[in-house]
């Protein structure tokens, strides 16, 4: 991706559906033999990977792109027999594949799912998923790099997970999702305490309710799930992507301009909106024809003030916006202290930002950014999805040409990033590297 920095951004950007809501919703299609139709899925590589995982598990899947090609609709039906195996080749490219474990055990009583392996942003074990499913009665072994799971037969001769009262030791988005899906088809009433409250979990829960699940406490830290014998088909449109929205808000805050984000959920990006407002951006919300909108203005020449940020579970400031916010803070006046409390290795963008001229230090989980730094373009390397987005934002500000390498990371999670930015006046161009 080649970016010529210096242009302010003006116009409108439509936010796509949330990748991290779409992924568990796709996995939930395994819970029924009836058709499940999911719309507003972002057209990104991770969605296609999850669809391949579902296909490997015997799911019929048809993807239809929207008119501009930024969204997909998936027509899914998991009614074919299969060996219930999620292979390493797919799981290693996307950790969220492990979300099929709970649904497979709950519906078929059997699962073979590759262990995900290492990750660029932290260790990211799946112990919390395994502990919870194990407590529901699943037998789980690790052999040859795979999680081999099976569920003992109940008195009716059926493999059924048993309800549990479970308190997570720490807040985990994925483990909450796996347990929620498993509990929907378990015997008895499961209580999930210290559940993650990210909006993506609420979205999954709402899809499950449409499929016939009985869930109380949606969007709270305690979910009560009364298991049912079977779930049925449903249609569902996933929520807007709060991290994509946050990324464009950060782009405008850093580069300056006046942009309206369309089809966004303001409450899902509240922590960022408050920070950017306190930093000096003008932010307003209104209801447009197509749903809520956010307008962000940062006048040219207007100084941004440095602000501190600490990543915590929702509704606090999200780890998935830490890198992008750091890019903004390199342009702000003063010292910003940014601490990362979710993943232990999520500062890889910092060294690349330094190559662009940022003045920063890393000390354990804390980054100290002194601004404003005069950024100047160079070649930088993307290391993960959100780090790549931060480098694009810095490139929009930097004087001259910035080349962001390894943009396949961006394609995993941003639908039409360069097209959406071009439409608001950014000089950004894709030169090589496959598109999704
Ligand atoms: N953790 C454990 N054991 C577990 C599970 C998690 O120790 O069994 C730890 C993790 O290592 C991490 C913390 O708990 O330190 C939180 O991890 P969580 O399980 O909440 O993360 P996740 O479900 O693997 C999702 C998103 C991530 C996002 C995190 C945190 C999806 C598909 N992924 O991951 O999104 O950063 O929640 O909000 O929903 C991204 O989109 O770029 C991305 C990385």
Short mmCIF file of C-alpha atoms and ligand atoms in Angstrom, two decimals:
data_model
loop_
_atom_site.label_atom_id
_atom_site.label_comp_id
_atom_site.label_asym_id
_atom_site.label_seq_id
_atom_site.Cartn_x
_atom_site.Cartn_y
_atom_site.Cartn_z
CA UNK A 1 0.00 0.00 0.00
CA UNK A 2 1.58 3.32 -1.02
CA UNK A 3 0.41 6.45 0.75
CA UNK A 4 1.26 10.04 -0.10
CA UNK A 5 0.68 11.88 3.16
CA UNK A 6 -0.64 15.38 3.83
CA UNK A 7 -4.23 15.39 2.56
CA UNK A 8 -7.07 16.15 4.95
CA UNK A 9 -10.01 13.70 4.74
CA UNK A 10 -13.44 15.00 3.69
CA UNK A 11 -16.63 13.11 2.92
CA UNK A 12 -18.52 10.04 4.04
CA UNK A 13 -17.47 6.49 4.89
CA UNK A 14 -19.90 3.64 5.32
CA UNK A 15 -18.88 1.24 8.04
CA UNK A 16 -19.05 -2.48 7.18
CA UNK A 17 -20.29 -5.30 9.37
CA UNK A 18 -18.20 -6.40 12.33
CA UNK A 19 -15.63 -9.10 11.58
CA UNK A 20 -15.51 -10.19 15.20
CA UNK A 21 -19.30 -10.49 15.41
CA UNK A 22 -19.52 -12.27 12.06
CA UNK A 23 -17.00 -14.97 12.99
CA UNK A 24 -18.89 -16.45 16.00
CA UNK A 25 -22.21 -15.99 14.17
CA UNK A 26 -20.83 -18.11 11.31
CA UNK A 27 -19.74 -20.78 13.83
CA UNK A 28 -23.26 -20.74 15.31
CA UNK A 29 -24.63 -22.05 11.99
CA UNK A 30 -23.18 -25.43 13.06
CA UNK A 31 -25.76 -25.63 15.84
CA UNK A 32 -28.68 -26.45 13.52
CA UNK A 33 -29.40 -28.49 10.41
CA UNK A 34 -31.72 -25.73 9.19
CA UNK A 35 -30.62 -22.81 6.95
CA UNK A 36 -28.96 -19.82 8.60
CA UNK A 37 -28.58 -16.62 6.56
CA UNK A 38 -26.14 -13.99 7.76
CA UNK A 39 -25.93 -10.59 6.10
CA UNK A 40 -23.72 -7.51 6.51
CA UNK A 41 -20.64 -9.73 6.81
CA UNK A 42 -17.53 -7.73 5.90
CA UNK A 43 -15.85 -8.91 2.67
CA UNK A 44 -12.53 -9.76 4.33
CA UNK A 45 -10.19 -12.76 4.30
CA UNK A 46 -11.07 -13.94 7.83
CA UNK A 47 -14.72 -14.38 6.86
CA UNK A 48 -13.74 -16.49 3.86
CA UNK A 49 -11.45 -18.57 6.08
CA UNK A 50 -14.27 -19.24 8.55
CA UNK A 51 -16.57 -20.23 5.67
CA UNK A 52 -13.87 -22.69 4.51
CA UNK A 53 -13.74 -24.13 8.04
CA UNK A 54 -17.53 -24.57 8.00
CA UNK A 55 -17.36 -26.20 4.56
CA UNK A 56 -14.69 -28.61 5.84
CA UNK A 57 -17.19 -29.47 8.59
CA UNK A 58 -19.93 -30.39 6.13
CA UNK A 59 -21.72 -27.05 5.81
CA UNK A 60 -23.18 -25.93 2.51
CA UNK A 61 -22.22 -22.26 2.11
CA UNK A 62 -22.99 -19.69 -0.56
CA UNK A 63 -21.52 -16.18 -0.39
CA UNK A 64 -23.13 -13.28 -2.25
CA UNK A 65 -21.35 -9.90 -2.37
CA UNK A 66 -23.20 -6.58 -1.96
CA UNK A 67 -23.33 -4.05 -4.83
CA UNK A 68 -20.07 -2.23 -3.85
CA UNK A 69 -18.49 -5.52 -2.82
CA UNK A 70 -17.68 -4.46 0.77
CA UNK A 71 -20.24 -6.79 2.39
CA UNK A 72 -21.27 -10.41 1.95
CA UNK A 73 -24.37 -12.43 2.66
CA UNK A 74 -23.80 -16.07 3.63
CA UNK A 75 -26.46 -18.72 3.11
CA UNK A 76 -25.40 -21.65 5.29
CA UNK A 77 -26.78 -25.07 5.96
CA UNK A 78 -24.99 -27.62 8.09
CA UNK A 79 -26.91 -30.78 7.20
CA UNK A 80 -24.24 -33.02 5.69
CA UNK A 81 -22.36 -35.69 7.62
CA UNK A 82 -18.68 -34.95 8.14
CA UNK A 83 -15.72 -35.99 10.29
CA UNK A 84 -16.14 -32.83 12.43
CA UNK A 85 -12.54 -31.81 11.86
CA UNK A 86 -11.19 -28.25 11.67
CA UNK A 87 -7.79 -28.76 10.01
CA UNK A 88 -4.49 -27.11 11.01
CA UNK A 89 -4.08 -25.53 7.54
CA UNK A 90 -7.14 -23.33 8.19
CA UNK A 91 -6.90 -22.86 11.97
CA UNK A 92 -3.26 -21.69 11.82
CA UNK A 93 -4.30 -18.81 9.55
CA UNK A 94 -7.09 -17.72 11.88
CA UNK A 95 -7.36 -18.43 15.60
CA UNK A 96 -11.10 -17.71 15.68
CA UNK A 97 -11.56 -21.12 14.01
CA UNK A 98 -11.47 -22.52 17.55
CA UNK A 99 -15.00 -21.10 17.93
CA UNK A 100 -16.33 -24.21 16.17
CA UNK A 101 -15.35 -26.37 19.16
CA UNK A 102 -18.33 -25.51 21.39
CA UNK A 103 -20.97 -25.87 18.63
CA UNK A 104 -19.50 -29.19 17.36
CA UNK A 105 -19.44 -30.73 20.85
CA UNK A 106 -22.92 -29.43 21.63
CA UNK A 107 -24.57 -30.68 18.45
CA UNK A 108 -22.59 -33.77 17.42
CA UNK A 109 -20.81 -34.76 20.65
CA UNK A 110 -17.54 -34.92 18.71
CA UNK A 111 -14.90 -32.48 17.54
CA UNK A 112 -11.37 -32.51 16.20
CA UNK A 113 -10.03 -28.99 16.13
CA UNK A 114 -6.44 -27.99 15.55
CA UNK A 115 -4.77 -26.06 18.37
CA UNK A 116 -4.14 -22.58 16.94
CA UNK A 117 -0.42 -22.27 17.82
CA UNK A 118 1.53 -19.01 18.16
CA UNK A 119 0.31 -15.50 17.52
CA UNK A 120 2.02 -12.18 16.77
CA UNK A 121 0.29 -10.21 19.55
CA UNK A 122 0.60 -12.54 22.56
CA UNK A 123 0.51 -16.17 23.70
CA UNK A 124 -3.29 -16.41 23.38
CA UNK A 125 -3.87 -19.86 24.90
CA UNK A 126 -7.30 -21.54 24.76
CA UNK A 127 -7.22 -22.96 28.30
CA UNK A 128 -10.35 -21.02 29.34
CA UNK A 129 -12.34 -22.53 26.44
CA UNK A 130 -11.14 -26.05 27.30
CA UNK A 131 -11.73 -25.71 31.04
CA UNK A 132 -15.32 -24.58 30.57
CA UNK A 133 -16.20 -27.24 27.97
CA UNK A 134 -14.47 -29.89 30.10
CA UNK A 135 -16.62 -28.90 33.07
CA UNK A 136 -19.69 -29.46 30.86
CA UNK A 137 -18.65 -33.08 30.53
CA UNK A 138 -16.63 -33.02 27.29
CA UNK A 139 -13.56 -35.29 27.24
CA UNK A 140 -10.76 -33.25 25.72
CA UNK A 141 -7.32 -34.56 24.77
CA UNK A 142 -4.49 -32.94 22.87
CA UNK A 143 -2.96 -35.32 20.34
CA UNK A 144 -0.81 -34.59 17.30
CA UNK A 145 -1.55 -30.87 17.58
CA UNK A 146 -5.32 -31.37 17.68
CA UNK A 147 -7.94 -30.99 20.39
CA UNK A 148 -9.87 -34.26 20.32
CA UNK A 149 -13.23 -33.76 21.98
CA UNK A 150 -16.08 -36.16 22.71
CA UNK A 151 -19.18 -36.02 24.87
CA UNK A 152 -20.39 -39.07 26.88
CA UNK A 153 -23.89 -40.41 26.20
CA UNK A 154 -26.71 -39.46 28.59
CA UNK A 155 -29.37 -41.87 29.91
CA UNK A 156 -31.28 -41.47 26.60
CA UNK A 157 -28.18 -42.59 24.70
CA UNK A 158 -27.50 -39.10 23.30
CA UNK A 159 -24.22 -37.17 23.58
CA UNK A 160 -25.29 -34.06 25.53
CA UNK A 161 -23.19 -31.48 27.33
CA UNK A 162 -24.36 -30.69 30.86
CA UNK A 163 -25.16 -27.23 32.15
CA UNK A 164 -22.69 -25.62 34.57
CA UNK A 165 -22.42 -22.58 36.80
CA UNK A 166 -19.13 -21.16 35.54
CA UNK A 167 -17.07 -18.17 36.58
CA UNK A 168 -14.30 -17.27 34.16
CA UNK A 169 -10.95 -16.51 35.85
CA UNK A 170 -10.39 -13.71 33.36
CA UNK A 171 -12.53 -11.98 30.79
CA UNK A 172 -12.26 -13.72 27.42
CA UNK A 173 -14.30 -12.86 24.35
CA UNK A 174 -13.71 -16.17 22.56
CA UNK A 175 -14.18 -18.40 25.61
CA UNK A 176 -17.46 -16.64 26.47
CA UNK A 177 -18.65 -17.21 22.88
CA UNK A 178 -17.67 -20.89 22.85
CA UNK A 179 -19.38 -21.55 26.17
CA UNK A 180 -22.49 -19.57 25.18
CA UNK A 181 -22.94 -21.62 22.00
CA UNK A 182 -22.31 -24.89 23.84
CA UNK A 183 -24.75 -23.95 26.61
CA UNK A 184 -27.53 -23.20 24.10
CA UNK A 185 -27.85 -26.96 23.39
CA UNK A 186 -26.78 -28.32 26.79
CA UNK A 187 -28.93 -30.17 29.31
CA UNK A 188 -30.07 -27.74 32.01
CA UNK A 189 -29.44 -24.08 32.77
CA UNK A 190 -25.90 -22.72 32.45
CA UNK A 191 -24.80 -19.57 34.21
CA UNK A 192 -21.77 -17.80 32.74
CA UNK A 193 -20.25 -15.35 35.20
CA UNK A 194 -17.51 -12.79 34.47
CA UNK A 195 -18.61 -13.10 30.84
CA UNK A 196 -17.04 -10.71 28.33
CA UNK A 197 -19.46 -7.86 27.50
CA UNK A 198 -18.11 -6.89 24.09
CA UNK A 199 -20.96 -5.95 21.69
CA UNK A 200 -19.99 -8.88 19.47
CA UNK A 201 -21.14 -11.28 22.22
CA UNK A 202 -24.50 -9.53 22.44
CA UNK A 203 -24.82 -9.90 18.67
CA UNK A 204 -24.07 -13.65 18.84
CA UNK A 205 -26.57 -14.04 21.69
CA UNK A 206 -29.26 -12.25 19.65
CA UNK A 207 -28.66 -14.59 16.72
CA UNK A 208 -28.89 -17.59 19.06
CA UNK A 209 -32.19 -16.27 20.47
CA UNK A 210 -33.52 -16.00 16.88
CA UNK A 211 -32.48 -19.67 16.48
CA UNK A 212 -34.55 -20.62 19.52
CA UNK A 213 -32.00 -20.33 22.34
CA UNK A 214 -33.13 -19.11 25.76
CA UNK A 215 -30.64 -16.53 27.01
CA UNK A 216 -31.01 -13.91 29.71
CA UNK A 217 -28.60 -11.17 30.74
CA UNK A 218 -27.50 -10.33 27.19
CA UNK A 219 -24.90 -7.49 27.21
CA UNK A 220 -24.16 -8.07 30.91
CA UNK A 221 -21.38 -9.98 32.71
CA UNK A 222 -23.76 -12.78 33.75
CA UNK A 223 -25.44 -14.82 31.04
CA UNK A 224 -28.09 -17.38 31.95
CA UNK A 225 -28.71 -19.97 29.25
CA UNK A 226 -31.50 -22.51 29.49
CA UNK A 227 -30.45 -25.32 27.16
CA UNK A 228 -32.89 -26.55 24.51
CA UNK A 229 -33.04 -29.86 22.59
CA UNK A 230 -32.63 -28.29 19.18
CA UNK A 231 -32.15 -24.94 17.49
CA UNK A 232 -33.70 -23.85 14.20
CA UNK A 233 -32.70 -21.69 11.23
CA UNK A 234 -32.64 -17.88 11.32
CA UNK A 235 -31.75 -14.73 9.42
CA UNK A 236 -29.50 -12.15 10.99
CA UNK A 237 -27.61 -8.99 9.98
CA UNK A 238 -24.43 -8.51 12.02
CA UNK A 239 -23.72 -5.24 13.85
CA UNK A 240 -21.46 -2.51 12.43
CA UNK A 241 -17.73 -2.93 13.00
CA UNK A 242 -16.73 -0.71 15.93
CA UNK A 243 -13.02 -1.26 15.28
CA UNK A 244 -13.30 -0.29 11.61
CA UNK A 245 -15.29 2.80 12.68
CA UNK A 246 -12.67 3.59 15.33
CA UNK A 247 -9.88 3.22 12.79
CA UNK A 248 -11.46 5.85 10.48
CA UNK A 249 -12.12 8.15 13.45
CA UNK A 250 -8.42 7.89 14.30
CA UNK A 251 -7.49 8.53 10.65
CA UNK A 252 -9.44 11.81 10.64
CA UNK A 253 -8.10 12.81 14.07
CA UNK A 254 -4.54 12.31 12.82
CA UNK A 255 -4.79 13.64 9.25
CA UNK A 256 -7.41 16.34 9.89
CA UNK A 257 -10.64 16.87 7.97
CA UNK A 258 -14.39 16.47 8.27
CA UNK A 259 -15.88 13.00 7.81
CA UNK A 260 -19.28 11.45 8.48
CA UNK A 261 -19.29 7.75 9.35
CA UNK A 262 -22.48 6.07 8.26
CA UNK A 263 -24.11 2.93 9.67
CA UNK A 264 -22.15 3.01 12.90
CA UNK A 265 -23.08 2.18 16.51
CA UNK A 266 -21.87 5.21 18.55
CA UNK A 267 -22.26 3.43 21.90
CA UNK A 268 -19.82 0.78 20.76
CA UNK A 269 -17.03 3.35 20.24
CA UNK A 270 -17.91 5.60 23.19
CA UNK A 271 -14.52 5.27 24.94
CA UNK A 272 -12.67 6.39 21.78
CA UNK A 273 -15.14 9.21 21.03
CA UNK A 274 -14.59 10.62 24.52
CA UNK A 275 -10.81 10.45 24.17
CA UNK A 276 -10.78 12.10 20.74
CA UNK A 277 -13.15 14.82 21.94
CA UNK A 278 -10.93 15.56 24.92
CA UNK A 279 -7.95 15.61 22.54
CA UNK A 280 -9.65 18.42 20.60
CA UNK A 281 -11.76 16.84 17.83
CA UNK A 282 -15.35 18.02 17.34
CA UNK A 283 -17.70 15.05 17.38
CA UNK A 284 -21.45 14.98 16.77
CA UNK A 285 -23.96 12.18 16.38
CA UNK A 286 -27.19 12.07 14.44
CA UNK A 287 -29.62 9.56 13.01
CA UNK A 288 -29.37 9.36 9.23
CA UNK A 289 -31.51 7.51 6.68
CA UNK A 290 -29.39 4.41 7.08
CA UNK A 291 -29.08 4.48 10.88
CA UNK A 292 -26.82 6.34 13.32
CA UNK A 293 -23.97 8.50 12.05
CA UNK A 294 -20.92 10.10 13.65
CA UNK A 295 -19.35 13.28 12.30
CA UNK A 296 -15.77 14.04 13.28
CA UNK A 297 -14.03 17.32 12.50
CA UNK A 298 -10.47 18.26 13.11
CA UNK A 299 -9.70 21.59 11.47
CA UNK A 300 -6.48 21.93 9.58
CA UNK A 301 -3.83 23.52 11.79
CA UNK A 302 -5.82 22.83 14.93
CA UNK A 303 -3.58 21.33 17.62
CA UNK A 304 -4.46 17.99 19.18
CA UNK A 305 -3.81 17.51 22.90
CA UNK A 306 -2.12 14.30 24.11
CA UNK A 307 -4.32 11.90 26.08
CA UNK A 308 -3.54 8.68 27.92
CA UNK A 309 -5.25 5.38 27.12
CA UNK A 310 -5.38 2.04 28.89
CA UNK A 311 -6.77 -1.02 27.15
CA UNK A 312 -9.35 -3.00 29.13
CA UNK A 313 -12.37 -5.17 28.31
CA UNK A 314 -15.51 -3.43 26.95
CA UNK A 315 -16.87 -0.83 27.67
CA UNK A 316 -13.33 0.45 28.32
CA UNK A 317 -10.83 1.37 25.64
CA UNK A 318 -10.33 -1.62 23.26
CA UNK A 319 -6.99 -3.29 22.60
CA UNK A 320 -8.00 -3.42 18.92
CA UNK A 321 -7.74 0.40 18.72
CA UNK A 322 -4.55 0.81 20.74
CA UNK A 323 -2.21 0.85 17.73
CA UNK A 324 -4.37 3.31 15.77
CA UNK A 325 -4.67 5.62 18.80
CA UNK A 326 -0.89 5.53 19.21
CA UNK A 327 -0.54 6.73 15.62
CA UNK A 328 -2.87 9.65 16.45
CA UNK A 329 -0.90 10.51 19.58
CA UNK A 330 2.36 10.87 17.60
CA UNK A 331 0.71 13.99 16.10
CA UNK A 332 -0.64 15.42 19.41
CA UNK A 333 1.00 17.98 21.69
CA UNK A 334 2.40 16.60 24.93
CA UNK A 335 3.08 13.20 26.45
CA UNK A 336 0.68 10.28 26.03
CA UNK A 337 0.96 7.14 28.16
CA UNK A 338 -0.65 4.16 26.47
CA UNK A 339 -0.85 0.90 28.40
CA UNK A 340 -1.81 -2.47 26.99
CA UNK A 341 -3.47 -4.81 29.47
CA UNK A 342 -5.03 -7.44 27.22
CA UNK A 343 -2.18 -8.83 25.10
CA UNK A 344 1.45 -9.01 26.19
CA UNK A 345 3.10 -8.37 22.82
CA UNK A 346 0.98 -5.79 21.10
CA UNK A 347 3.45 -2.94 20.53
CA UNK A 348 5.10 -4.16 17.36
CA UNK A 349 3.77 -1.14 15.47
CA UNK A 350 5.71 1.15 17.84
CA UNK A 351 9.09 0.41 16.28
CA UNK A 352 7.64 0.91 12.81
CA UNK A 353 6.08 4.22 13.92
CA UNK A 354 9.53 5.18 15.17
CA UNK A 355 10.92 4.60 11.66
CA UNK A 356 8.34 7.13 10.44
CA UNK A 357 9.71 9.62 13.00
CA UNK A 358 7.55 9.04 16.09
CA UNK A 359 9.20 9.84 19.40
CA UNK A 360 8.30 7.02 21.77
CA UNK A 361 9.57 4.57 24.37
CA UNK A 362 8.23 1.18 25.39
CA UNK A 363 8.53 0.00 28.97
CA UNK A 364 6.83 -3.38 29.52
CA UNK A 365 3.10 -2.94 28.94
CA UNK A 366 3.44 0.86 28.62
CA UNK A 367 4.25 3.06 25.66
CA UNK A 368 5.17 6.70 26.19
CA UNK A 369 4.61 8.87 23.15
CA UNK A 370 5.98 12.42 22.96
CA UNK A 371 4.34 14.58 20.34
CA UNK A 372 4.00 16.15 17.97
CA UNK A 373 6.67 14.40 15.92
CA UNK A 374 7.30 15.43 12.31
CA UNK A 375 6.54 12.14 10.52
CA UNK A 376 8.30 11.46 7.23
CA UNK A 377 7.45 8.62 4.86
CA UNK A 378 9.47 5.43 4.50
CA UNK A 379 8.86 1.70 4.04
CA UNK A 380 7.29 0.02 7.07
CA UNK A 381 6.24 -3.53 7.75
CA UNK A 382 2.80 -4.57 8.95
CA UNK A 383 2.94 -7.21 11.70
CA UNK A 384 -0.74 -7.77 12.48
CA UNK A 385 -4.12 -6.44 11.47
CA UNK A 386 -4.44 -3.44 13.78
CA UNK A 387 -0.71 -2.60 13.64
CA UNK A 388 -1.13 -2.33 9.85
CA UNK A 389 -4.04 0.08 10.27
CA UNK A 390 -1.89 2.25 12.57
CA UNK A 391 0.84 2.42 9.92
CA UNK A 392 -1.70 3.47 7.27
CA UNK A 393 -2.91 6.26 9.61
CA UNK A 394 0.67 7.43 10.20
CA UNK A 395 1.23 7.31 6.44
CA UNK A 396 -1.73 9.66 5.87
CA UNK A 397 0.05 12.22 8.07
CA UNK A 398 3.70 11.65 7.08
CA UNK A 399 5.38 13.98 4.63
CA UNK A 400 6.16 12.17 1.36
CA UNK A 401 5.66 8.55 0.47
CA UNK A 402 5.00 5.73 2.94
CA UNK A 403 4.99 2.13 1.76
CA UNK A 404 3.22 -0.37 4.01
CA UNK A 405 4.43 -3.91 3.29
CA UNK A 406 2.70 -7.22 4.09
CA UNK A 407 -0.77 -5.81 3.65
CA UNK A 408 -2.35 -9.24 3.66
CA UNK A 409 -2.79 -8.47 7.36
CA UNK A 410 -5.06 -5.53 6.43
CA UNK A 411 -7.07 -7.70 4.07
CA UNK A 412 -7.92 -10.03 6.95
CA UNK A 413 -10.07 -7.42 8.63
CA UNK A 414 -10.76 -4.23 6.61
CA UNK A 415 -13.22 -4.33 3.73
CA UNK A 416 -12.12 -1.97 0.94
CA UNK A 417 -9.81 0.09 3.17
CA UNK A 418 -8.01 1.90 0.37
CA UNK A 419 -11.22 2.52 -1.59
CA UNK A 420 -12.99 3.96 1.46
CA UNK A 421 -9.99 6.22 2.20
CA UNK A 422 -9.63 7.28 -1.45
CA UNK A 423 -13.29 8.31 -1.43
CA UNK A 424 -12.56 10.84 1.33
CA UNK A 425 -9.52 12.27 -0.44
CA UNK A 426 -6.61 10.16 0.82
CA UNK A 427 -3.83 9.47 -1.66
CA UNK A 428 -3.49 5.74 -1.08
CA UNK A 429 -2.93 3.03 -3.61
CA UNK A 430 -2.57 -0.72 -3.59
CA UNK A 431 0.38 -1.84 -5.69
CA UNK A 432 0.56 -5.61 -5.68
CA UNK A 433 -0.39 -8.01 -2.91
CA UNK A 434 -3.53 -10.08 -3.38
CA UNK A 435 -6.96 -8.73 -2.68
CA UNK A 436 -9.48 -10.85 -0.79
N1 LIG B 1 -6.82 -15.83 27.25
C1 LIG B 1 -6.29 -16.86 27.99
N2 LIG B 1 -6.86 -18.10 27.87
C2 LIG B 1 -7.91 -18.35 27.04
C3 LIG B 1 -8.45 -17.29 26.29
C4 LIG B 1 -7.88 -16.03 26.42
O1 LIG B 1 -5.34 -16.67 28.76
O2 LIG B 1 -8.35 -19.50 26.97
C5 LIG B 1 -6.23 -14.50 27.35
C6 LIG B 1 -5.62 -14.03 26.03
O3 LIG B 1 -4.31 -14.54 25.84
C7 LIG B 1 -5.66 -12.53 26.18
C8 LIG B 1 -6.95 -12.30 26.98
O4 LIG B 1 -7.25 -13.56 27.59
O5 LIG B 1 -4.54 -12.10 26.93
C9 LIG B 1 -8.15 -11.85 26.19
O6 LIG B 1 -8.32 -12.69 25.08
P1 LIG B 1 -9.76 -13.00 24.44
O7 LIG B 1 -10.05 -14.44 24.60
O8 LIG B 1 -10.73 -12.01 24.99
O9 LIG B 1 -9.48 -12.67 22.93
P2 LIG B 1 -9.96 -13.48 21.65
O10 LIG B 1 -11.33 -13.99 21.84
O11 LIG B 1 -8.90 -14.44 21.26
C10 LIG B 1 -11.06 -11.41 20.49
C11 LIG B 1 -10.92 -10.70 19.18
C12 LIG B 1 -9.60 -9.97 19.14
C13 LIG B 1 -9.58 -8.97 20.29
C14 LIG B 1 -9.80 -9.70 21.63
C15 LIG B 1 -9.88 -8.76 22.81
C16 LIG B 1 -12.19 -12.11 17.72
C17 LIG B 1 -12.21 -13.06 16.59
N3 LIG B 1 -11.00 -11.67 18.11
O12 LIG B 1 -9.98 -12.33 20.57
O13 LIG B 1 -9.57 -9.26 17.90
O14 LIG B 1 -8.34 -8.30 20.32
O15 LIG B 1 -11.02 -10.46 21.56
O16 LIG B 1 -10.91 -7.86 22.66
O17 LIG B 1 -13.23 -11.75 18.25
C18 LIG B 1 -8.57 -8.29 15.99
O18 LIG B 1 -9.70 -8.21 15.49
O19 LIG B 1 -7.57 -7.73 15.48
C19 LIG B 1 -8.38 -9.09 17.21
C20 LIG B 1 -7.19 -9.54 17.60
#
